[in-house]
Coordinates of C-alpha atoms and ligand atoms in Angstrom, one line a residue:
X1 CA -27.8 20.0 -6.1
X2 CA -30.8 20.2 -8.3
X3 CA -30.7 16.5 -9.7
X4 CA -33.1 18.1 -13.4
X5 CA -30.5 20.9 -13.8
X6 CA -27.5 18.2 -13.3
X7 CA -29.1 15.6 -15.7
X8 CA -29.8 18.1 -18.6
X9 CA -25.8 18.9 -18.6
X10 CA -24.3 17.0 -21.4
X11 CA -21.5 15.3 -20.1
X12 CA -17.8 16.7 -21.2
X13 CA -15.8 14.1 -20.3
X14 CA -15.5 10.3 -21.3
X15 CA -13.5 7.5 -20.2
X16 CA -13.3 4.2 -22.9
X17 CA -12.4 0.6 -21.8
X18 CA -12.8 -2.5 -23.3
X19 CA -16.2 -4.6 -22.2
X20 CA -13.0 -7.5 -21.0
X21 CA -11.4 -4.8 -18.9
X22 CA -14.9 -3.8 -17.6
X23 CA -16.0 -7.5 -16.6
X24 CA -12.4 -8.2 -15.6
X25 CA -13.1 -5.0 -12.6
X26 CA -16.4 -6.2 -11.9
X27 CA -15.3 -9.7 -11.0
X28 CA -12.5 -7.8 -8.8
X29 CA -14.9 -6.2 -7.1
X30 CA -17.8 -8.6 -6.4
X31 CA -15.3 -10.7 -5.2
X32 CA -14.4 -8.5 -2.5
X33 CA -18.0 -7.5 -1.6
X34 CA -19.5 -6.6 1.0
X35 CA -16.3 -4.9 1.4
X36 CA -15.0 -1.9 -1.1
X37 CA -12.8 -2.8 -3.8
X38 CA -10.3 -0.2 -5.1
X39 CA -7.3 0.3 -7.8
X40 CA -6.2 2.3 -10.3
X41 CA -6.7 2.9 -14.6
X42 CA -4.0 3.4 -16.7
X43 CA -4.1 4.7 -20.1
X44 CA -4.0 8.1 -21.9
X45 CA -5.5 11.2 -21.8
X46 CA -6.7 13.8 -24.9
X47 CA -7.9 16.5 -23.1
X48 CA -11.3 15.2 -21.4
X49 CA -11.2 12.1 -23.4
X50 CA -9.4 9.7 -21.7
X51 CA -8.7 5.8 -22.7
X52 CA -8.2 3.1 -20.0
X53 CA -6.0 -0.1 -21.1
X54 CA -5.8 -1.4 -17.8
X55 CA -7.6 -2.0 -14.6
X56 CA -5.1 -2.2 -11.6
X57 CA -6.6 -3.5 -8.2
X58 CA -4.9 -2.2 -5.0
X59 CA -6.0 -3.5 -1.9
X60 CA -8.1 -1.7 0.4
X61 CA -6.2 -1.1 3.7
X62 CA -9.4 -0.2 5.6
X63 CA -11.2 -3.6 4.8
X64 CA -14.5 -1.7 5.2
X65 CA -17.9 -1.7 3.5
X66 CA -18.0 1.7 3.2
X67 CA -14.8 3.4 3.2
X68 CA -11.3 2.7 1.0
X69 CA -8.0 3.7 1.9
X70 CA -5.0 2.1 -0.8
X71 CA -2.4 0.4 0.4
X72 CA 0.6 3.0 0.0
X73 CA 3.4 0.8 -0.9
X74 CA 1.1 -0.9 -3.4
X75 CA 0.0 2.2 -4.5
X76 CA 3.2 3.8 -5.2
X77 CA 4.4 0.1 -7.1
X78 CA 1.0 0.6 -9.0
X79 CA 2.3 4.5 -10.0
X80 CA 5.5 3.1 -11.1
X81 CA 4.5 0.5 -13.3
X82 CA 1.8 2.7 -15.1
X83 CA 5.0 5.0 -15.7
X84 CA 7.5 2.4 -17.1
X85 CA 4.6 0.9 -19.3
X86 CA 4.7 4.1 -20.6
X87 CA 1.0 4.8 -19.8
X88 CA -0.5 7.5 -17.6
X89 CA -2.9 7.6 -14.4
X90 CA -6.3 8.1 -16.1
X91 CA -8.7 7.4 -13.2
X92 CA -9.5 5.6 -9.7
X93 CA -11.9 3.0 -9.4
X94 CA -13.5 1.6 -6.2
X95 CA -16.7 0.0 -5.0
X96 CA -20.1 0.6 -3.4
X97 CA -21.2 -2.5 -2.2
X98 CA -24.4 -1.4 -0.6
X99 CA -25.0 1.7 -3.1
X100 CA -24.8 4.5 -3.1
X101 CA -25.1 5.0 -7.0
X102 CA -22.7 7.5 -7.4
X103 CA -20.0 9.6 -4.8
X104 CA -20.7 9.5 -1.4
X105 CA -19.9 12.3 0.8
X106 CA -17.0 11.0 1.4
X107 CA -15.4 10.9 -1.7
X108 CA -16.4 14.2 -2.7
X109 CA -14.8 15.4 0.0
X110 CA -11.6 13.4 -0.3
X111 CA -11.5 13.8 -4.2
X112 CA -7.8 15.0 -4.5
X113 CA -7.7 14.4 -8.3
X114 CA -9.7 16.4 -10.3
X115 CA -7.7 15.4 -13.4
X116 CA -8.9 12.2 -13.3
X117 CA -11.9 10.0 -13.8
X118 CA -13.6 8.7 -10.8
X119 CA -15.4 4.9 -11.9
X120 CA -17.5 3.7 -8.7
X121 CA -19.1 0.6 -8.8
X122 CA -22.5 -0.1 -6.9
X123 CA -24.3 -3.2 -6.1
X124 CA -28.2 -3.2 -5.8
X125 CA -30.5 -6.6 -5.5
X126 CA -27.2 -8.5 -6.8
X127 CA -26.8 -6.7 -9.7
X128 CA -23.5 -4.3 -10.2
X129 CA -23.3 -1.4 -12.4
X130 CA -20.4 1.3 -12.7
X131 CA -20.6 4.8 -13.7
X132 CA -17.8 7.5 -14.3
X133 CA -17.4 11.0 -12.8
X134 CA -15.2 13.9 -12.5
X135 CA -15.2 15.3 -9.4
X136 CA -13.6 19.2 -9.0
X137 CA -14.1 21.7 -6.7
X138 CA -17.1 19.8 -4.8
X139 CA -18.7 19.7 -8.0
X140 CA -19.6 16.0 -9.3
X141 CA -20.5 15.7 -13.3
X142 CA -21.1 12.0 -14.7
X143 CA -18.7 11.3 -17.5
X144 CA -19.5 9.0 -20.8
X145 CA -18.4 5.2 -19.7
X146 CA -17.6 4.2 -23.4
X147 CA -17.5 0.4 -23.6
X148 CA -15.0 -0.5 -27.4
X149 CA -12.9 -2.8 -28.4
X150 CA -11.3 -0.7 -30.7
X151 CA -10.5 2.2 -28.6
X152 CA -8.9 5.3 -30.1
X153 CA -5.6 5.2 -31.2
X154 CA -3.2 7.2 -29.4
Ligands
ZN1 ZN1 -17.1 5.8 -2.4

């Protein structure tokens, strides 16, 4: 991918959260660190705009630094209670503790939502910083991580 081309594209999509439910994830996430950390948003969804209320951790079957597999059951529990709240599956969050940055390999590869918003976390000299993607067809484009706490009506 030619990384000038890629950075010139404006971004289409965005995700919003509130800076609580950002710092609420991150502590999640160090806490788990050096292994991944993964779970699932719930929210809404106007066209590429979508709106996280909710950070839901799911535990990492796979207890690896480098790879995440959710927990099925959990999972499916998770999917459930998004529905009966109402709310919808906006995106899938999970951790790099030793970088990289954005999508590995990996989870390009295994991207099997490309409806939704991709958040990965990455740690680098202590400090952790998470960025939002859509990934479709092999094709990775950062989305806008909107930080409110007055996001949009629905
Ligand atoms: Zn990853």
């Amino acid at each position: 991918m030619d990384e000038l081309t890629h950075a010139s594209v404006p971004a289409f999509s965005s995700i919003s959260l509130t800076p609580d439910n950002l710092a609420a994830m991150q502590a999640h996430v160090s806490s788990l660190a050096p292994q991944e950390a993964c779970g699932l948003l719930a929210g809404w969804q106007v066209s590429d705009r979508f709106i996280a209320v909710e950070a839901i951790p799911v535990t990492n079957i796979l207890h690896s630094p480098v790879r995440y597999k959710m927990e099925p059951h959990e999972q499916l529990e998770t999917f459930n209670r998004i529905e009966s709240a109402g709310w919808e599956l906006v995106g899938i969050f999970h951790s790099h503790p030793a970088g990289p940055v954005g999508p590995s390999a990996t989870d390009i590869a295994e991207a099997y939502y490309p409806g939704l918003i991709y958040l990965i976390w990455s740690c680098s000299a202590s400090r952790w910083s998470c960025r939002a993607y859509r990934i479709r067809s092999n094709e990775v484009e950062e989305a806008d991580l909107i930080l409110t706490d007055h996001l949009p009506p629905r």
